[in-house]
Tab-separated table of C-alpha atoms in Angstrom:
chain	number	residue	atom	x	y	z
U	17	UNK	CA	-97.746	21.786	-70.964
U	18	UNK	CA	-97.770	18.058	-70.692
U	19	UNK	CA	-95.039	18.153	-68.486
U	20	UNK	CA	-96.669	19.798	-65.603
U	21	UNK	CA	-99.486	17.135	-65.623
U	22	UNK	CA	-97.100	13.852	-65.661
U	23	UNK	CA	-98.873	11.030	-63.331
U	24	UNK	CA	-95.869	10.718	-61.497
U	25	UNK	CA	-95.446	13.905	-59.901
U	26	UNK	CA	-97.762	13.600	-56.650
U	27	UNK	CA	-95.696	10.847	-55.806
U	28	UNK	CA	-92.450	12.477	-56.472
U	29	UNK	CA	-93.491	15.431	-54.409
U	30	UNK	CA	-94.210	13.212	-51.852
U	31	UNK	CA	-90.620	11.699	-51.878
U	32	UNK	CA	-89.199	14.856	-51.974
U	33	UNK	CA	-91.122	16.269	-49.006
U	34	UNK	CA	-89.975	13.007	-47.123
U	35	UNK	CA	-86.401	13.763	-47.767
U	36	UNK	CA	-86.293	17.654	-46.807
U	37	UNK	CA	-85.456	17.862	-43.068
U	38	UNK	CA	-86.675	21.060	-42.430
U	39	UNK	CA	-90.643	19.680	-43.410
U	40	UNK	CA	-92.609	18.499	-40.390
U	41	UNK	CA	-93.810	15.507	-42.074
U	42	UNK	CA	-90.147	14.015	-43.192
U	43	UNK	CA	-89.702	10.619	-42.006
U	44	UNK	CA	-86.045	11.065	-41.221
U	45	UNK	CA	-86.997	13.473	-38.482
U	46	UNK	CA	-89.937	11.424	-36.934
U	47	UNK	CA	-88.831	10.057	-33.622
U	48	UNK	CA	-91.509	7.704	-32.595
U	49	UNK	CA	-90.457	4.831	-30.089
U	50	UNK	CA	-92.332	1.618	-30.293
U	51	UNK	CA	-93.420	2.162	-26.979
U	52	UNK	CA	-94.606	5.665	-27.243
U	53	UNK	CA	-96.866	3.939	-30.067
U	54	UNK	CA	-97.969	1.542	-27.841
U	55	UNK	CA	-99.011	3.689	-24.965
U	56	UNK	CA	-101.485	5.723	-27.110
U	57	UNK	CA	-104.783	3.712	-27.527
U	58	UNK	CA	-105.476	3.024	-23.855
U	59	UNK	CA	-105.876	5.683	-21.009
U	60	UNK	CA	-107.860	8.816	-22.591
U	61	UNK	CA	-110.614	6.248	-24.015
U	62	UNK	CA	-111.403	4.843	-20.455
U	63	UNK	CA	-111.502	8.125	-18.860
U	64	UNK	CA	-115.305	9.493	-18.803
U	65	UNK	CA	-114.751	12.670	-17.795
U	66	UNK	CA	-116.233	14.757	-14.581
U	67	UNK	CA	-120.092	13.953	-15.632
U	68	UNK	CA	-119.155	10.222	-15.586
U	69	UNK	CA	-120.725	9.575	-18.699
U	70	UNK	CA	-118.802	8.044	-22.005
U	71	UNK	CA	-117.311	10.633	-24.143
U	72	UNK	CA	-117.506	8.620	-27.743
U	73	UNK	CA	-115.555	11.650	-29.628
U	74	UNK	CA	-112.802	11.072	-27.104
U	75	UNK	CA	-112.588	7.347	-28.052
U	76	UNK	CA	-112.762	8.211	-31.746
U	77	UNK	CA	-109.697	10.828	-31.313
U	78	UNK	CA	-107.639	7.986	-29.648
U	79	UNK	CA	-108.362	5.481	-32.383
U	80	UNK	CA	-107.316	8.226	-34.802
U	81	UNK	CA	-104.389	9.153	-32.642
U	82	UNK	CA	-103.296	5.339	-32.558
U	83	UNK	CA	-103.528	5.065	-36.208
U	84	UNK	CA	-101.691	8.244	-37.135
U	85	UNK	CA	-98.690	6.902	-34.675
U	86	UNK	CA	-98.910	3.551	-36.453
U	87	UNK	CA	-98.485	5.485	-39.910
U	88	UNK	CA	-95.888	7.741	-38.500
U	89	UNK	CA	-93.867	4.661	-37.134
U	90	UNK	CA	-94.252	2.747	-40.457
U	91	UNK	CA	-92.759	5.859	-42.214
U	92	UNK	CA	-89.992	5.604	-39.969
U	93	UNK	CA	-89.289	1.863	-40.728
U	94	UNK	CA	-89.842	2.654	-44.584
U	95	UNK	CA	-86.702	5.093	-44.225
U	96	UNK	CA	-84.446	2.484	-42.177
U	97	UNK	CA	-85.284	-0.363	-44.721
U	98	UNK	CA	-84.439	1.781	-47.496
U	99	UNK	CA	-81.420	2.540	-45.681
U	100	UNK	CA	-80.433	-0.855	-45.320
U	101	UNK	CA	-81.073	-2.091	-48.692
U	102	UNK	CA	-78.857	0.624	-49.823
U	103	UNK	CA	-75.955	-0.586	-47.762
U	104	UNK	CA	-76.443	-3.910	-49.199
U	105	UNK	CA	-76.586	-2.599	-52.599
U	106	UNK	CA	-73.233	-0.642	-51.939
U	107	UNK	CA	-72.018	-3.758	-50.469
U	108	UNK	CA	-72.713	-5.813	-53.462
U	109	UNK	CA	-74.605	-8.374	-51.132
U	110	UNK	CA	-78.345	-9.688	-51.526
U	111	UNK	CA	-80.410	-9.508	-48.558
U	112	UNK	CA	-83.223	-11.716	-47.214
U	113	UNK	CA	-86.723	-11.196	-45.621
U	114	UNK	CA	-85.508	-12.751	-42.463
U	115	UNK	CA	-82.538	-10.230	-42.438
U	116	UNK	CA	-84.998	-7.338	-42.870
U	117	UNK	CA	-87.410	-8.658	-40.535
U	118	UNK	CA	-84.621	-9.290	-37.580
U	119	UNK	CA	-82.549	-6.083	-38.398
U	120	UNK	CA	-85.266	-3.468	-39.435
U	121	UNK	CA	-88.698	-4.613	-38.308
U	122	UNK	CA	-88.660	-6.586	-35.377
U	123	UNK	CA	-91.563	-4.840	-33.680
U	124	UNK	CA	-93.513	-4.433	-36.942
U	125	UNK	CA	-93.375	-7.949	-38.762
U	126	UNK	CA	-96.891	-7.733	-39.483
U	127	UNK	CA	-96.367	-4.828	-41.509
U	128	UNK	CA	-93.843	-6.085	-43.676
U	129	UNK	CA	-95.271	-6.307	-47.287
U	130	UNK	CA	-96.501	-2.682	-46.746
U	131	UNK	CA	-93.033	-1.146	-45.458
U	132	UNK	CA	-91.318	-3.224	-48.136
U	133	UNK	CA	-93.950	-1.893	-50.761
U	134	UNK	CA	-93.293	1.785	-49.854
U	135	UNK	CA	-89.467	1.375	-49.656
U	136	UNK	CA	-89.245	0.094	-52.794
U	137	UNK	CA	-91.063	3.079	-54.222
U	138	UNK	CA	-88.940	5.118	-52.497
U	139	UNK	CA	-85.938	3.570	-53.817
U	140	UNK	CA	-87.506	3.757	-57.131
U	141	UNK	CA	-88.505	7.315	-57.413
U	142	UNK	CA	-85.366	8.601	-55.417
U	143	UNK	CA	-82.629	6.866	-56.313
U	144	UNK	CA	-83.684	4.949	-59.499
U	145	UNK	CA	-83.099	1.563	-58.045
U	146	UNK	CA	-85.520	-1.425	-58.166
U	147	UNK	CA	-85.944	-4.031	-55.363
U	148	UNK	CA	-85.957	-7.530	-56.964
U	149	UNK	CA	-86.645	-10.869	-55.547
U	150	UNK	CA	-83.919	-13.032	-56.915
U	151	UNK	CA	-84.873	-16.554	-54.908
U	152	UNK	CA	-88.518	-16.619	-54.121
U	153	UNK	CA	-87.777	-19.841	-51.915
U	154	UNK	CA	-85.426	-17.836	-49.769
U	155	UNK	CA	-87.095	-14.612	-50.224
U	156	UNK	CA	-83.783	-12.842	-51.431
U	157	UNK	CA	-83.794	-9.340	-52.579
U	158	UNK	CA	-81.406	-7.207	-54.841
U	159	UNK	CA	-81.262	-3.574	-55.769
U	160	UNK	CA	-81.198	-3.119	-59.764
U	161	UNK	CA	-81.004	-0.301	-61.812
U	162	UNK	CA	-84.773	1.095	-63.036
U	163	UNK	CA	-84.686	0.833	-66.734
U	164	UNK	CA	-81.557	-0.870	-67.225
U	165	UNK	CA	-79.692	2.268	-66.717
U	166	UNK	CA	-76.006	1.795	-65.603
U	167	UNK	CA	-75.528	5.055	-64.426
U	168	UNK	CA	-75.761	3.797	-60.631
U	169	UNK	CA	-73.309	1.241	-61.191
U	170	UNK	CA	-70.724	3.686	-62.072
U	171	UNK	CA	-71.726	5.550	-59.036
U	172	UNK	CA	-71.731	2.428	-56.864
U	173	UNK	CA	-67.806	1.917	-57.735
U	174	UNK	CA	-67.289	5.345	-56.180
U	175	UNK	CA	-69.634	4.868	-53.266
U	176	UNK	CA	-71.566	7.751	-54.184
U	177	UNK	CA	-75.406	7.944	-53.786
U	178	UNK	CA	-77.387	6.913	-56.792
U	179	UNK	CA	-78.576	9.576	-58.845
U	180	UNK	CA	-80.510	7.557	-61.463
U	181	UNK	CA	-83.893	8.501	-59.938
U	182	UNK	CA	-83.292	12.058	-61.234
U	183	UNK	CA	-82.197	11.012	-64.949
U	184	UNK	CA	-85.185	8.959	-65.214
U	185	UNK	CA	-87.439	11.629	-64.528
U	186	UNK	CA	-85.571	13.788	-67.210
U	187	UNK	CA	-85.903	10.787	-69.637
U	188	UNK	CA	-89.445	10.515	-68.610
U	189	UNK	CA	-90.144	14.535	-69.521
U	190	UNK	CA	-88.578	14.395	-72.588
U	191	UNK	CA	-90.771	11.287	-73.817
U	192	UNK	CA	-93.812	12.444	-73.051
U	193	UNK	CA	-92.916	15.855	-74.977
U	194	UNK	CA	-92.283	13.264	-77.914
U	195	UNK	CA	-88.631	14.300	-79.012
U	196	UNK	CA	-87.418	17.349	-76.954
U	197	UNK	CA	-88.257	19.101	-74.287
U	198	UNK	CA	-87.511	23.021	-73.360
U	199	UNK	CA	-84.809	23.761	-70.797
U	200	UNK	CA	-87.736	25.735	-69.131
U	201	UNK	CA	-90.005	23.017	-68.888
U	202	UNK	CA	-87.558	20.741	-67.765
U	203	UNK	CA	-86.417	23.202	-64.514
U	204	UNK	CA	-90.278	24.245	-64.017
U	205	UNK	CA	-90.917	20.221	-63.529
U	206	UNK	CA	-88.072	19.748	-61.371
U	207	UNK	CA	-88.807	22.540	-58.874
U	208	UNK	CA	-91.657	20.710	-58.073
U	209	UNK	CA	-89.699	18.244	-56.137
U	210	UNK	CA	-87.143	20.493	-54.744
U	211	UNK	CA	-84.435	20.339	-57.707
U	212	UNK	CA	-83.225	23.887	-58.889
U	213	UNK	CA	-80.660	24.847	-61.202
U	214	UNK	CA	-77.444	26.537	-58.979
U	215	UNK	CA	-78.541	25.227	-56.109
U	216	UNK	CA	-77.114	22.263	-54.528
U	217	UNK	CA	-78.800	19.317	-53.608
U	218	UNK	CA	-77.891	16.615	-51.068
U	219	UNK	CA	-78.462	13.876	-53.448
U	220	UNK	CA	-77.992	15.022	-57.053
U	221	UNK	CA	-75.471	17.537	-56.238
U	222	UNK	CA	-75.516	21.123	-58.289
U	223	UNK	CA	-78.456	19.856	-60.935
U	224	UNK	CA	-77.430	21.973	-63.948
U	225	UNK	CA	-74.047	21.065	-63.932
U	226	UNK	CA	-75.427	17.426	-64.062
U	227	UNK	CA	-77.857	17.986	-66.644
U	228	UNK	CA	-76.153	20.400	-69.035
U	229	UNK	CA	-72.204	18.947	-68.473
U	230	UNK	CA	-72.193	15.330	-66.770
U	231	UNK	CA	-74.951	13.668	-68.357
U	232	UNK	CA	-74.406	14.997	-71.752
U	233	UNK	CA	-70.509	14.082	-71.434
U	234	UNK	CA	-71.816	10.360	-70.673
U	235	UNK	CA	-74.081	10.289	-73.450
U	236	UNK	CA	-77.596	10.139	-71.807
U	237	UNK	CA	-78.650	13.717	-72.693
U	238	UNK	CA	-78.003	16.157	-75.469
U	239	UNK	CA	-78.496	19.658	-74.671
U	240	UNK	CA	-78.526	22.261	-77.576
U	241	UNK	CA	-80.032	25.639	-78.501
U	242	UNK	CA	-83.009	25.602	-80.206
U	243	UNK	CA	-82.757	26.477	-83.895
U	244	UNK	CA	-83.673	29.828	-85.035
U	245	UNK	CA	-85.054	30.483	-81.479
U	246	UNK	CA	-85.815	34.477	-80.484
U	247	UNK	CA	-84.594	35.217	-77.777
U	248	UNK	CA	-82.396	32.289	-77.996
U	249	UNK	CA	-83.461	29.276	-75.793
U	250	UNK	CA	-82.261	25.650	-75.177
U	251	UNK	CA	-83.723	22.132	-75.070
U	252	UNK	CA	-82.880	19.004	-74.049
U	253	UNK	CA	-83.029	15.500	-76.067
U	254	UNK	CA	-82.072	11.786	-75.270
U	255	UNK	CA	-78.315	10.825	-75.610
U	256	UNK	CA	-77.249	8.211	-77.836
U	257	UNK	CA	-76.593	5.954	-74.493
U	258	UNK	CA	-80.249	6.443	-73.239
U	259	UNK	CA	-81.100	4.946	-76.389
U	260	UNK	CA	-79.235	2.152	-76.251
U	261	UNK	CA	-79.784	1.432	-72.180
U	262	UNK	CA	-83.308	1.943	-72.693
U	263	UNK	CA	-86.531	3.010	-74.924
U	264	UNK	CA	-88.977	5.375	-74.755
U	265	UNK	CA	-91.598	2.761	-74.966
U	266	UNK	CA	-90.055	1.445	-71.793
U	267	UNK	CA	-90.025	4.497	-70.254
U	268	UNK	CA	-93.961	5.099	-71.093
U	269	UNK	CA	-94.548	1.954	-69.772
U	270	UNK	CA	-92.690	2.693	-66.324
U	271	UNK	CA	-94.888	5.979	-66.143
U	272	UNK	CA	-98.062	3.870	-66.427
U	273	UNK	CA	-96.863	1.887	-63.417
U	274	UNK	CA	-95.779	4.704	-61.254
């Protein structure tokens, strides 16, 4: 099935893993201080061992450890930057590059472009929000809904975590299946990012209710039994509101960009 080979899945799986606190690679669980990172490159590379001879592999390992420590630290900063941008989103306030550097990236200012790019991808895939630069002269940023979907705006009014990231995924799955996607295929694909029917998700809540009731009532999805199916099975289609707010061509272009 085309839904199992979507180009978006590799990245989405990484994002889902990053949001699962029980997994060791989760940036939420990494507590690496800048001083600990700075201490890594030095001492072992200068230790020549009992023989008094340079041990090149040790130096190589130290370099790899330093690089790994930096990447771990940048993942933590990506998470902190995303949280900061979300707080500004809920407050309906823009932010600036200077504020991001001073508030989040004080010790990592040289890595601003990389960390902002990673945080932007994270916010887009998980929450359905895009980082938009609104004033290039002042480097001012806001978060806007991916694909123009207004779902997040309603949730922001209620101070609830944005859920449009999951809606975008479902709309993408349906779009690549042309007009409709079997319910079984949808849940099979979503299970790859840790979203299961009947299992509470800390961002999206209970997914089955969200897909088959809430988003159906809001007009984003249609959920119906497949005609003449035996045994009976159901499928998802785009709802009328999805067609009003975005288009399948926009969704397919979005998939190409991810």
